Coordinates of C-alpha atoms in Angstrom, one line a residue:
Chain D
X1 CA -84.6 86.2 -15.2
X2 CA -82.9 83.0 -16.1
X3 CA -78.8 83.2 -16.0
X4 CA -79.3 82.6 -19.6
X5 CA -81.2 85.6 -20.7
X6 CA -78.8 87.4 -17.6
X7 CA -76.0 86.1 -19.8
X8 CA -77.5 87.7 -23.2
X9 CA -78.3 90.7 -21.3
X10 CA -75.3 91.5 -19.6
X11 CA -73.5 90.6 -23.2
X12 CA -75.3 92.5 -24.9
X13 CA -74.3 95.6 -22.9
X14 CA -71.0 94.6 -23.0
X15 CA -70.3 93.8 -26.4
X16 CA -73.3 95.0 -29.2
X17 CA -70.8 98.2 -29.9
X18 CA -68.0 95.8 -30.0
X19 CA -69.9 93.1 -32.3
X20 CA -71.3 96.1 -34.8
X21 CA -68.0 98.1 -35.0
X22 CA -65.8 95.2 -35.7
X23 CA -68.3 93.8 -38.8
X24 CA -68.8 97.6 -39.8
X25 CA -64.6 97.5 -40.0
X26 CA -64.7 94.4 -41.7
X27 CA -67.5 94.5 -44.0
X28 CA -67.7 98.3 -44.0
X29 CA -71.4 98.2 -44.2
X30 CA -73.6 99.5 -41.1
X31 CA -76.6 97.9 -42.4
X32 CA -74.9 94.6 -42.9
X33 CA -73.3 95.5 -39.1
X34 CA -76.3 96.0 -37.6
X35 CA -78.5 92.9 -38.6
X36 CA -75.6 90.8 -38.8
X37 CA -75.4 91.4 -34.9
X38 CA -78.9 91.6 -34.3
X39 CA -79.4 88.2 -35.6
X40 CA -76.4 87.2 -33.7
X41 CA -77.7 88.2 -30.5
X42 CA -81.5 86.5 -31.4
X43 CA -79.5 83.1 -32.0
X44 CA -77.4 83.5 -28.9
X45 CA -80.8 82.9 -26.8
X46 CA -81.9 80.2 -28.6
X47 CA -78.4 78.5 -28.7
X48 CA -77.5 79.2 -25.6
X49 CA -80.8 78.0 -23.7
X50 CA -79.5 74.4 -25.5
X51 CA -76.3 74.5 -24.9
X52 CA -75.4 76.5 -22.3
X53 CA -73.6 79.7 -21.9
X54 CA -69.9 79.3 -23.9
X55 CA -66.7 80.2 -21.6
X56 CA -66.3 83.4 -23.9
X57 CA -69.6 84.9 -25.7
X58 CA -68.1 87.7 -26.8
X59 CA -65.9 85.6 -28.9
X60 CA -68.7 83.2 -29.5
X61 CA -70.9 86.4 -30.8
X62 CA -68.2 88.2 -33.0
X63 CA -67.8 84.5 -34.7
X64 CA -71.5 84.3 -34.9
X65 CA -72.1 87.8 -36.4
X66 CA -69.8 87.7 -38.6
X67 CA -70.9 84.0 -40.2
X68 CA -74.2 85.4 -40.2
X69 CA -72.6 88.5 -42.4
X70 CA -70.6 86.7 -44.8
X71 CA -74.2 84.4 -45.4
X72 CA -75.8 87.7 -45.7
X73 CA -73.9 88.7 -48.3
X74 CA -73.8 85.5 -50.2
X75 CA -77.0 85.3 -50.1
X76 CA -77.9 88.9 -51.5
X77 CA -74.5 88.6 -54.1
X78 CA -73.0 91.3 -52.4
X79 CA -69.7 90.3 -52.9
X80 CA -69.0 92.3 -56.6
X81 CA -67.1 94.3 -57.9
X82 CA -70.4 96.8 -57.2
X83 CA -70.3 96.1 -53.8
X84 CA -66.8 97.4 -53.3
X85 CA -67.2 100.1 -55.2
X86 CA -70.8 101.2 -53.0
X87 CA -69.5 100.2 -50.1
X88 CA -71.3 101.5 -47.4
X89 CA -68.5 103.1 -45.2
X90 CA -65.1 102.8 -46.2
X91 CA -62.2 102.3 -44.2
X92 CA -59.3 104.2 -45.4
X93 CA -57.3 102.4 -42.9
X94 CA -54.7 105.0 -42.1
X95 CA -51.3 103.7 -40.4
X96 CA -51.8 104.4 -37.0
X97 CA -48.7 105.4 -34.8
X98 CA -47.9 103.1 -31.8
X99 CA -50.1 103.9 -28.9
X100 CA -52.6 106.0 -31.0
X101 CA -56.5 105.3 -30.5
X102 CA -57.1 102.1 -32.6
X103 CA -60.6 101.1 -31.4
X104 CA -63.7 100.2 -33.9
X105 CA -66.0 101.2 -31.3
X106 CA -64.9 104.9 -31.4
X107 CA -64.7 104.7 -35.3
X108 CA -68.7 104.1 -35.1
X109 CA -69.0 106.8 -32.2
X110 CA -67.5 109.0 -35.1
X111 CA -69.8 108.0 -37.9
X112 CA -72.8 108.0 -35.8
X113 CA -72.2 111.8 -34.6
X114 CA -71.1 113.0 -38.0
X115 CA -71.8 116.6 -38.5
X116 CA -73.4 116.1 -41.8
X117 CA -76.1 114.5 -39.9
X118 CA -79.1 115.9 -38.0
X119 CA -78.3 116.4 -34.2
X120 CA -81.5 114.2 -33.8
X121 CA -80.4 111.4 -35.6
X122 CA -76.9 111.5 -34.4
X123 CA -78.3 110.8 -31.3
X124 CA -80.6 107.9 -32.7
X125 CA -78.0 106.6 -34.7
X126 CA -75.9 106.5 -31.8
X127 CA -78.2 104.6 -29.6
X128 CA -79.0 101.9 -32.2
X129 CA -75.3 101.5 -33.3
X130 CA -73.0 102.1 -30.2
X131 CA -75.8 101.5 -27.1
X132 CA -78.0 98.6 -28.8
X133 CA -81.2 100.5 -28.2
X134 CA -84.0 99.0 -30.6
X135 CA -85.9 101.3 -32.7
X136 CA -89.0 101.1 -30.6
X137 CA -87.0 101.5 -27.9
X138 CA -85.5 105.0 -29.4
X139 CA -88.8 105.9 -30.6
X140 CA -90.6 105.6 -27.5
X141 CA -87.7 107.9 -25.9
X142 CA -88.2 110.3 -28.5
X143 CA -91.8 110.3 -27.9
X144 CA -91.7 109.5 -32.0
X145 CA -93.5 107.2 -33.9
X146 CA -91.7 103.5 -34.8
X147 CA -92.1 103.7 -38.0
X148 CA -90.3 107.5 -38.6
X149 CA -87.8 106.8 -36.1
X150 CA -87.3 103.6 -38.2
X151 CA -87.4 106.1 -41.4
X152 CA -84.6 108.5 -39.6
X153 CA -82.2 105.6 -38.8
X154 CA -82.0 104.2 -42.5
X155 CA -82.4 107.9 -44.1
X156 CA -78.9 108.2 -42.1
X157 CA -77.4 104.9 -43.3
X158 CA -78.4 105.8 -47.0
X159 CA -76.6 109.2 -46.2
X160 CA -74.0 107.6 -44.3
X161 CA -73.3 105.6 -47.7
X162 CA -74.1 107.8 -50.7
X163 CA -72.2 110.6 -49.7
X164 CA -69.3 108.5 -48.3
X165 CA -69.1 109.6 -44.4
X166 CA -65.5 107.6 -43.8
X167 CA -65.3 105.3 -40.9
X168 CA -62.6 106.6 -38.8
X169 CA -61.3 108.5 -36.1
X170 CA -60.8 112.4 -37.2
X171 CA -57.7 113.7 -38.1
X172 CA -56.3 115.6 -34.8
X173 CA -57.4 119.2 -36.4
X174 CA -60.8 118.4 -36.7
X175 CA -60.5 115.9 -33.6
X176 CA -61.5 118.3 -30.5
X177 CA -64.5 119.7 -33.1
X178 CA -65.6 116.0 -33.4
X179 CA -65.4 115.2 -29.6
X180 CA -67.7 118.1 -28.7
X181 CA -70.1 116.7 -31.0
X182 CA -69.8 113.5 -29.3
X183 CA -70.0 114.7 -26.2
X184 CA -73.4 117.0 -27.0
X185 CA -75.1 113.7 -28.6
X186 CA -74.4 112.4 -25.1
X187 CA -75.5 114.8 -22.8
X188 CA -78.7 115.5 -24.9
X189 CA -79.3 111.4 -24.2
X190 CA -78.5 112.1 -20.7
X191 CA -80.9 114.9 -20.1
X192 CA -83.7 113.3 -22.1
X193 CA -83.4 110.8 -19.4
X194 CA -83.1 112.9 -16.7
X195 CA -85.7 114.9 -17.5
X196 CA -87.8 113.1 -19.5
X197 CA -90.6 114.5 -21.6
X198 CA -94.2 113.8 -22.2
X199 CA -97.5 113.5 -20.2
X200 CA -97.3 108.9 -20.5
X201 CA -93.7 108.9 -19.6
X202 CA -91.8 108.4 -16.2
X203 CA -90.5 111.7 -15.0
X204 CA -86.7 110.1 -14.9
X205 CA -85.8 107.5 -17.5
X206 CA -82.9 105.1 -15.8
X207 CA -82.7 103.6 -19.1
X208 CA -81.5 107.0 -20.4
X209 CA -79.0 108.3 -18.0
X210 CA -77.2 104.6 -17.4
X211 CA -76.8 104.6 -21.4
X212 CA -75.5 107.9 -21.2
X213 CA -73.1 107.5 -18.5
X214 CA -72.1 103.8 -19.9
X215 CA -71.7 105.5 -23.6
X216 CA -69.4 108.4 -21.5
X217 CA -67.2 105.8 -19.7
X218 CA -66.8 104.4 -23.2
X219 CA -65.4 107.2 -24.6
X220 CA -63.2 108.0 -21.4
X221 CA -62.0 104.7 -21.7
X222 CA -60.9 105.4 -24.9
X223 CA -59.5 109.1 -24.7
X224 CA -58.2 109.2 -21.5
X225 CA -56.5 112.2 -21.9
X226 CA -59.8 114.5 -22.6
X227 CA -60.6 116.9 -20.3
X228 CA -64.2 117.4 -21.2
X229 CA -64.9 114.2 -21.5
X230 CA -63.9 113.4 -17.6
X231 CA -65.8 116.2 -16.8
X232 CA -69.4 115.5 -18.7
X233 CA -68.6 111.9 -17.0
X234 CA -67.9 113.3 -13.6
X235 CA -71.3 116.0 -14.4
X236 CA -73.7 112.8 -15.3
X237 CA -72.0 110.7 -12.5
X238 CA -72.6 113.9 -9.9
X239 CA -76.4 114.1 -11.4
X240 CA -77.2 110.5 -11.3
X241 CA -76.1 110.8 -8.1
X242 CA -78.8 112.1 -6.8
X243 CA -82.0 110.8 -8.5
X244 CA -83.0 108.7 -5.8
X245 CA -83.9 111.4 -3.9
X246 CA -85.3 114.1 -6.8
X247 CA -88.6 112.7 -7.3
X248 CA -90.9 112.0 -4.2
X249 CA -93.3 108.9 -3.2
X250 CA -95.7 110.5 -4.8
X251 CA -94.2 111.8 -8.2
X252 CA -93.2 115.0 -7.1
X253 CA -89.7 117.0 -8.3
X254 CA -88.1 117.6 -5.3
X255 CA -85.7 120.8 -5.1
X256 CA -81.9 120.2 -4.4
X257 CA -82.1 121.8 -0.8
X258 CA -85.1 119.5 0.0
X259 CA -83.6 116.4 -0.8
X260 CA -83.1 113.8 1.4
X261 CA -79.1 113.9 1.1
X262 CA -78.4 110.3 2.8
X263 CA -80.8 109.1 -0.4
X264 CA -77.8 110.2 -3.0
X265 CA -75.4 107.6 -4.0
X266 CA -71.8 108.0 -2.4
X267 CA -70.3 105.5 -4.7
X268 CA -71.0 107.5 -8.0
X269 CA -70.2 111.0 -5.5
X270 CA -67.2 109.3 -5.1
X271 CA -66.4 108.8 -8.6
X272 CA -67.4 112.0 -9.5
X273 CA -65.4 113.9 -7.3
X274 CA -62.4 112.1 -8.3
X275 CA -62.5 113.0 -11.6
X276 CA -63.5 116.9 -11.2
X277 CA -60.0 116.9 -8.9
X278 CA -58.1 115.3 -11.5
X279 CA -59.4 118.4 -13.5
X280 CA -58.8 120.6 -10.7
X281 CA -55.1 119.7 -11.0
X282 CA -54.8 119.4 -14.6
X283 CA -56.4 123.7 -14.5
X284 CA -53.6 124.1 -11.8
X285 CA -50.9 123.1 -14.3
X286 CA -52.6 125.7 -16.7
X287 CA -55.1 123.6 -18.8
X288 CA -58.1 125.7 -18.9
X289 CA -61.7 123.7 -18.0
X290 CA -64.5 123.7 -20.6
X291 CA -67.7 123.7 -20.1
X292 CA -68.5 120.5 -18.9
X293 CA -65.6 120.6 -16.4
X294 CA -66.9 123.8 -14.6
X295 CA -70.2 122.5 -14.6
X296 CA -69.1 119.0 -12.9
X297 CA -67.6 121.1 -10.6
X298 CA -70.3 123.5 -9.4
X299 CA -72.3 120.0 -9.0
X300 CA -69.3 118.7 -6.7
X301 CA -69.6 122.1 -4.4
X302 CA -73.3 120.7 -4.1
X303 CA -72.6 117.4 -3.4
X304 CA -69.9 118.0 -0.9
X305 CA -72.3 119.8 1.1
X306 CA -73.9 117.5 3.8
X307 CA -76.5 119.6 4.4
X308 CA -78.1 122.0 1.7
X309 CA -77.3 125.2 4.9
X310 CA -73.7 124.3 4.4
X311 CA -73.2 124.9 0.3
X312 CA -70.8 127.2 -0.8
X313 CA -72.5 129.7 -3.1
X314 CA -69.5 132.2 -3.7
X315 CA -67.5 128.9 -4.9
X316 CA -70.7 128.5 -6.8
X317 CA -71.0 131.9 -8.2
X318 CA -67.4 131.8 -8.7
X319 CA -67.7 128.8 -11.4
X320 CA -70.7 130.6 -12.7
X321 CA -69.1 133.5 -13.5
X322 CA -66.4 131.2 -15.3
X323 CA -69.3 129.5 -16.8
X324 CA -70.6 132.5 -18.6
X325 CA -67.3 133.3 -20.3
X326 CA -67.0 129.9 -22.2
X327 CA -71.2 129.7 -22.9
X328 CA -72.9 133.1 -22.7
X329 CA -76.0 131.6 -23.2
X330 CA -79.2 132.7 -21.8
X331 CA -79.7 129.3 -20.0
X332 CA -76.0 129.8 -18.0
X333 CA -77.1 133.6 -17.0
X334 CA -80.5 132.3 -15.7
X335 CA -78.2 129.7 -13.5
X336 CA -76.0 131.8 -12.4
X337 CA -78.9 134.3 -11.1
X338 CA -79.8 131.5 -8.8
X339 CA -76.3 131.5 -7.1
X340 CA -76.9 135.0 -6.7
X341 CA -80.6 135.1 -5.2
X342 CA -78.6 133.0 -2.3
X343 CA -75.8 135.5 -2.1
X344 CA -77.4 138.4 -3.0
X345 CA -80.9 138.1 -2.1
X346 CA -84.0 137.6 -4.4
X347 CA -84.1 141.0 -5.4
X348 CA -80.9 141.5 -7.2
X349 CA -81.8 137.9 -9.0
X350 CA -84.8 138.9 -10.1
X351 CA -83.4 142.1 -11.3
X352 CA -80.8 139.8 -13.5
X353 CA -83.3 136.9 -14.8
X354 CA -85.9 139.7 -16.3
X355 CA -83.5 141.0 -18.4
X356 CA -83.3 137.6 -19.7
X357 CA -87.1 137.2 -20.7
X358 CA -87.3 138.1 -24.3
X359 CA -85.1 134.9 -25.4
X360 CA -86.3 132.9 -22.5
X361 CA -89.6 133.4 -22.8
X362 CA -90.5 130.3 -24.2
X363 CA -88.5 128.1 -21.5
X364 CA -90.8 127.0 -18.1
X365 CA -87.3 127.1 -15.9
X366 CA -87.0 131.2 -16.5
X367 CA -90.7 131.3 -15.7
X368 CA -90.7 129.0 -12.9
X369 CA -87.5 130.9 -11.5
X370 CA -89.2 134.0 -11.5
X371 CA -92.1 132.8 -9.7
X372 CA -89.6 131.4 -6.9
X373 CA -88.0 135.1 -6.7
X374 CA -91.2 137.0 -6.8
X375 CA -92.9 134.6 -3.8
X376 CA -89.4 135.3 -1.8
X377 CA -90.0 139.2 -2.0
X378 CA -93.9 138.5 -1.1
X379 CA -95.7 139.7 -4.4
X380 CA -98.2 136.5 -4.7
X381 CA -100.0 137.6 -7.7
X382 CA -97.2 138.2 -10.3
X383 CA -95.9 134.9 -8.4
X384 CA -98.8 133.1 -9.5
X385 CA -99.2 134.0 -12.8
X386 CA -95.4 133.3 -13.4
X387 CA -96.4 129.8 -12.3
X388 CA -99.4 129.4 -14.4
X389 CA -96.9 130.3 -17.1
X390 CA -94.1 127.6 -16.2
X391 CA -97.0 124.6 -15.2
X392 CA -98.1 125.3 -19.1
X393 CA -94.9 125.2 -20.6
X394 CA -92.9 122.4 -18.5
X395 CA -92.9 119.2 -20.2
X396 CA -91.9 116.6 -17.3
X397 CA -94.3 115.3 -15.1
X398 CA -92.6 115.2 -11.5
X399 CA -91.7 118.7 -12.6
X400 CA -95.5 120.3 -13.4
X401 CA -96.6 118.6 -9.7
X402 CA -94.1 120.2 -7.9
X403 CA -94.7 123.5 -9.7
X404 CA -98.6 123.1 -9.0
X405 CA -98.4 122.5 -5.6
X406 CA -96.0 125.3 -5.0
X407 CA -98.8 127.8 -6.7
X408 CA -101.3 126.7 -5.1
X409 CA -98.8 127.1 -1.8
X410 CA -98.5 130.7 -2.4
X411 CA -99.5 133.0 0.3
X412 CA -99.5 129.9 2.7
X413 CA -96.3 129.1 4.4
X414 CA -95.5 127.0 6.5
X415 CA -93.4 127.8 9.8
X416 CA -89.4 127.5 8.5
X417 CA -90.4 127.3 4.5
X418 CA -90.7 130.7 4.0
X419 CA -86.9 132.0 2.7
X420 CA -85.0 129.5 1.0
X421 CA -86.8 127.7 -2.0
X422 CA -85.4 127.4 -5.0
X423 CA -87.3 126.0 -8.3
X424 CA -85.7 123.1 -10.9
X425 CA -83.5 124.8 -14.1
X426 CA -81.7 121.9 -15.8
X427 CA -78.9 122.2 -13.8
X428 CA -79.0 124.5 -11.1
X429 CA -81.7 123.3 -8.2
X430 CA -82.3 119.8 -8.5
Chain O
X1 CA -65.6 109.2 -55.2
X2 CA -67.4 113.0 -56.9
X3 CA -69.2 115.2 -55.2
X4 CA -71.4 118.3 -56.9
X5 CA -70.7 121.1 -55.0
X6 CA -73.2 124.2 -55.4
X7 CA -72.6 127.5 -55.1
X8 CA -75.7 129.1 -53.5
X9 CA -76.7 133.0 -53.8
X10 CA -79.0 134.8 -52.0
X11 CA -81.0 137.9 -53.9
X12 CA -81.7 139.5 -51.6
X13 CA -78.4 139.7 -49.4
X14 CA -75.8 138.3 -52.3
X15 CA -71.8 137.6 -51.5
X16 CA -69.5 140.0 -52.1
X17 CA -68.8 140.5 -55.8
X18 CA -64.4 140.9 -55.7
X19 CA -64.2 137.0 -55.0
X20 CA -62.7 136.2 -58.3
X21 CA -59.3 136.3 -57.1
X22 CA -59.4 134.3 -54.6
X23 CA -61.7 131.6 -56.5
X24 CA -58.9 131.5 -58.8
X25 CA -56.2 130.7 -56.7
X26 CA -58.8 128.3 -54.4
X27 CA -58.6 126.6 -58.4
X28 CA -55.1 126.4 -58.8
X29 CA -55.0 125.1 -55.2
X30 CA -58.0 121.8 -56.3
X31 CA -56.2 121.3 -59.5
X32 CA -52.6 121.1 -57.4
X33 CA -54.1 118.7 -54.7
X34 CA -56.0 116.4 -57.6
X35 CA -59.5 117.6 -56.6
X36 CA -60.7 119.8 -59.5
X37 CA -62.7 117.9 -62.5
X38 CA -64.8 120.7 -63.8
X39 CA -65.9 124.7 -62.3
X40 CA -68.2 126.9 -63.9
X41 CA -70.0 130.2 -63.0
X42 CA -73.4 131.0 -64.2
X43 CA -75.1 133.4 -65.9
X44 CA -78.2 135.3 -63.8
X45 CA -81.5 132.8 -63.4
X46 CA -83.2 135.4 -65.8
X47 CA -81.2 133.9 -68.6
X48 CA -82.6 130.4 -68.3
X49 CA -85.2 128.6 -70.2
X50 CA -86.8 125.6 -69.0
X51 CA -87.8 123.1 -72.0
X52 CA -90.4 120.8 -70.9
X53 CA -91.2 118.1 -74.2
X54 CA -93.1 115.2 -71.8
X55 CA -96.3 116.1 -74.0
X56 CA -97.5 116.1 -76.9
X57 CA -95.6 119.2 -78.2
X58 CA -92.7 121.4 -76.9
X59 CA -93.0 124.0 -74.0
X60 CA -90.1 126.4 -73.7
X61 CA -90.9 128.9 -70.7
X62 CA -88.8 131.9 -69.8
X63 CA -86.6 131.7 -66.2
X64 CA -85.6 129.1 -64.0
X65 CA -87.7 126.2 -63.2
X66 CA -88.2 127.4 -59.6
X67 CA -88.4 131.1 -58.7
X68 CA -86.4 131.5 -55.0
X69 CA -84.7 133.6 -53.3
X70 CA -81.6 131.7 -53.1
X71 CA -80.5 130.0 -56.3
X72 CA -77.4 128.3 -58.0
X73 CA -74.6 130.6 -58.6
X74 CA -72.1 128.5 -60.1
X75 CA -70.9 125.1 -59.3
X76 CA -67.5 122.7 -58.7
X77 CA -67.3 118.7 -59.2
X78 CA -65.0 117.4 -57.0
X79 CA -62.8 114.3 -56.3
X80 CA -62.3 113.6 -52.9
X81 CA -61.9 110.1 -50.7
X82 CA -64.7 110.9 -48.4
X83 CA -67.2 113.3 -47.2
X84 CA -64.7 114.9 -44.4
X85 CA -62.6 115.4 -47.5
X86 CA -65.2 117.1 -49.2
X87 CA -66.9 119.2 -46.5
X88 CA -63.3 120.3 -45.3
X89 CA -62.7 122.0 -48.6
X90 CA -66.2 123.0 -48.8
X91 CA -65.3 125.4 -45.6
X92 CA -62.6 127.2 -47.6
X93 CA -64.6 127.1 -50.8
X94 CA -67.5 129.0 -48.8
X95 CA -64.9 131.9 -47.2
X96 CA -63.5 131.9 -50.4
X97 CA -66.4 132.8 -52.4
X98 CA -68.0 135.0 -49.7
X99 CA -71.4 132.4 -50.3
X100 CA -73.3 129.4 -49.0
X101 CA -71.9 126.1 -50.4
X102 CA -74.1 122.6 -51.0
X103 CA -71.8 119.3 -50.8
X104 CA -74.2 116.4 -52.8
X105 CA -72.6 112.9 -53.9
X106 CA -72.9 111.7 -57.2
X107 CA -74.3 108.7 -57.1

């Protein structure tokens, strides 16, 4: 790569939110944002190939953009009293009190996860607007076609505008609703790369989890103060962690207590396990954790393990059991079974994930759990069949090899392998 | 900006029918706060005729022009700055009248 297109690149991920949010502000128009940028950042290669790279490009792009907006809308005659009255989104421009958030970039973070939107396209909004994605880009991730992921993005602009979805930072009651949102867009971008989808794609999409955990910083950047948000940061930064060692050579999931532990990253471990103790002391002064707090923290019992002998599964139970009383979802229980199979043995797990099976059934990590449990106490067949059941439903392709060859392991082990498998749920195992 | 906001029933499992109390007051409260331009309850979809005069000659058929199971009870317009506006009342409006509530801009 040339240190020109390093240059576009590099400002591109460090300023398209900036660039959009700004012209939406100014202009408060998405659309007009959007293309006004895009053609910004299209000239910037050209320009700068001539020229050279100018001592500040995000200033040079922000001037660009929004020269390249103010023709736009000369040239379509925008600039009526029409305009102002359809404007796209508004800015009500509240006086903000000294010190309070006052950053466009969050502003479009907002609009971009509005409830009133589909949880989908919140998330593809998000990655067009705030991350910069392109729409094939976003499609291909979504395993969608261009053209309806194209369809989904301006259906939600047109919403965005007819209905009048404001441009700003929530008021502070509905504020801690509106994070959460956030914060689910996020970590639904963050699994979809960590687990990606589909038969043609890579098992783990990089692109994915670094926009993710870039998009996270963002936000923790700009509320400082949010618990939830350290800990889904500290949770991605604790996952990521270890992706150089969950998929094998040869495409193969490998389970968290085979993975090659001097693989992980320490730097991000690092990170991660600074914020989850900043947590830690903000519970000890009485702020109760949410969930993505005890979750980065079951991930930091894992990763402070050297060795997968030495993890502490009653601290891991122990968050669990916390776990379940802020999200009693079937997903959490199936988890939290898996700390128990270590403490408790297999049996007792088992016992725990079948009761879960009706409102599982249709999820390959219950299925593929219960295989694990059933080839621990010995009975092959129902093993086997609880395989067959999880390689048909698992959508990940690192993930259906490693279930495969585990099948077709059964009633074959080798010396040392026999006790203390475990298989992949989204969280717990990998 | 004005938003239509539907009141939605459902036949089979309707809202409670003591809400007019509370509706009335939720009134008082729009008209206070300088949201309220018009409300209206309505009578039962039974009572509807649809008039259809595209052709050559005039069609008047008895009942709604779509037969569902959950239909249009009554309905507000609304004046509110924005959509968070809007769908923030909306939540009380929906308590308040023990029913599903539809939030559409004018244009």
């Amino acid at each position: 790569m040339s240190d020109v297109d390093e240059a576009v690149t590099r400002a591109h991920r460090e300023g398209w939110a900036r660039v959009v949010a700004a012209l939406t502000r100014r202009f408060g128009d998405l659309d007009i944002a959007e293309e006004s940028a895009a053609e910004a950042f299209a000239t910037a290669v050209e320009r700068w190939r001539a020229d050279g790279v100018p001592p500040n490009p995000g200033a040079w792009l922000t001037t660009t953009a929004n020269r390249k907006a103010i023709d736009r809308i000369r040239r379509e005659n925008k600039r009526d009293d029409k305009h102002e009255e359809a404007r796209l989104v508004h800015d009500d421009d509240p006086p903000e009190p000294p010190g309070a958030i006052d950053d466009d970039r969050l502003r479009l973070i907002f609009t971009c996860c509005h409830p009133a939107l589909a949880p989908q396209t919140r998330v593809a909004l998000t990655l067009r607007m705030v991350g910069g994605l392109t729409v094939p880009e976003i499609a291909r991730a979504f395993l969608v076609a261009e053209t309806a992921m194209g369809q989904r993005i301006t259906r939600a602009k047109t919403k965005i505008k007819a209905a009048r979805i404001p441009y700003r930072v929530p008021s502070a009651e509905d504020l801690p609703a509106r994070v959460t949102g956030v914060l689910t867009v996020l970590f639904l971008v963050f699994n979809e790369g960590y687990l990606a989808t589909g038969p043609d794609t890579d098992p783990v999409r990089h692109d994915l989890t670094a926009e993710a955990i870039r998009l996270t910083r963002l936000i923790r950047a700009l509320l400082p103060e949010d618990g939830e948000v350290a800990g889904l940061l500290a949770l991605m930064l604790l996952t990521e962690a270890r992706r150089p060692a969950r998929v094998s050579a040869d495409g193969e999931l490998v389970a968290l207590h085979e993975q090659d532990r001097g693989a992980w990253d320490p730097a991000l471990i690092a990170e991660g396990h600074r914020l989850v103790r900043e947590r830690l002391a903000a519970a000890a002064a009485g702020v109760a954790p949410g969930r993505y707090q005890v979750l980065a923290a079951i991930n930091a019992v894992h990763t402070s393990a050297r060795d997968a002998r030495d993890t502490d599964w009653s601290q891991v139970l122990a968050l669990y059991d916390r776990l379940v009383r802020l999200d009693p979802s079937p997903v959490v229980a199936l988890n939290r079974a898996i700390a128990v199979a270590e403490l408790d043995g297999p049996e007792v797990a088992l016992a725990a994930v079948e009761r879960l099976g009706d409102e599982l059934a249709r999820y390959h990590a219950y299925h593929a759990t219960r295989a694990d449990l059933l080839r621990r106490l010995g009975r092959s067949e129902q093993s086997r069949a609880a395989y067959d059941t999880a390689i048909e439903l698992a959508g990940n392709t690192a993930e259906t090899a490693y279930l495969t060859r585990r099948r077709d392991q059964l009633g074959w082990s080798p010396p040392g392998a026999a006790t203390e498998t475990r298989p992949s749920p989204p969280v717990e195992g990998r | 900006m004005r938003y239509l906001v539907s009141v939605i029933d459902d036949k089979v499992n309707p809202g409670s029918t003591d809400r007019q109390p509370a509706i009335s007051a939720f009134n008082e409260r729009l008209i206070a706060d300088g949201h309220w331009v018009f409300a209206g309850g309505l009578a039962d979809t039974d009572a509807a005729t649809v008039v259809d005069n595209r052709g050559e000659q005039v069609v008047f058929s008895d009942g709604p022009f779509v037969e569902s199971k959950e239909y249009l009870a009554g309905l507000w317009v609304w004046e509110a700055s924005d959509l968070d506006v809007a769908l923030r009342l909306a939540t009380e409006a929906s308590e308040v009248c023990d029913r599903k509530i539809e939030v559409r801009p004018f244009r």
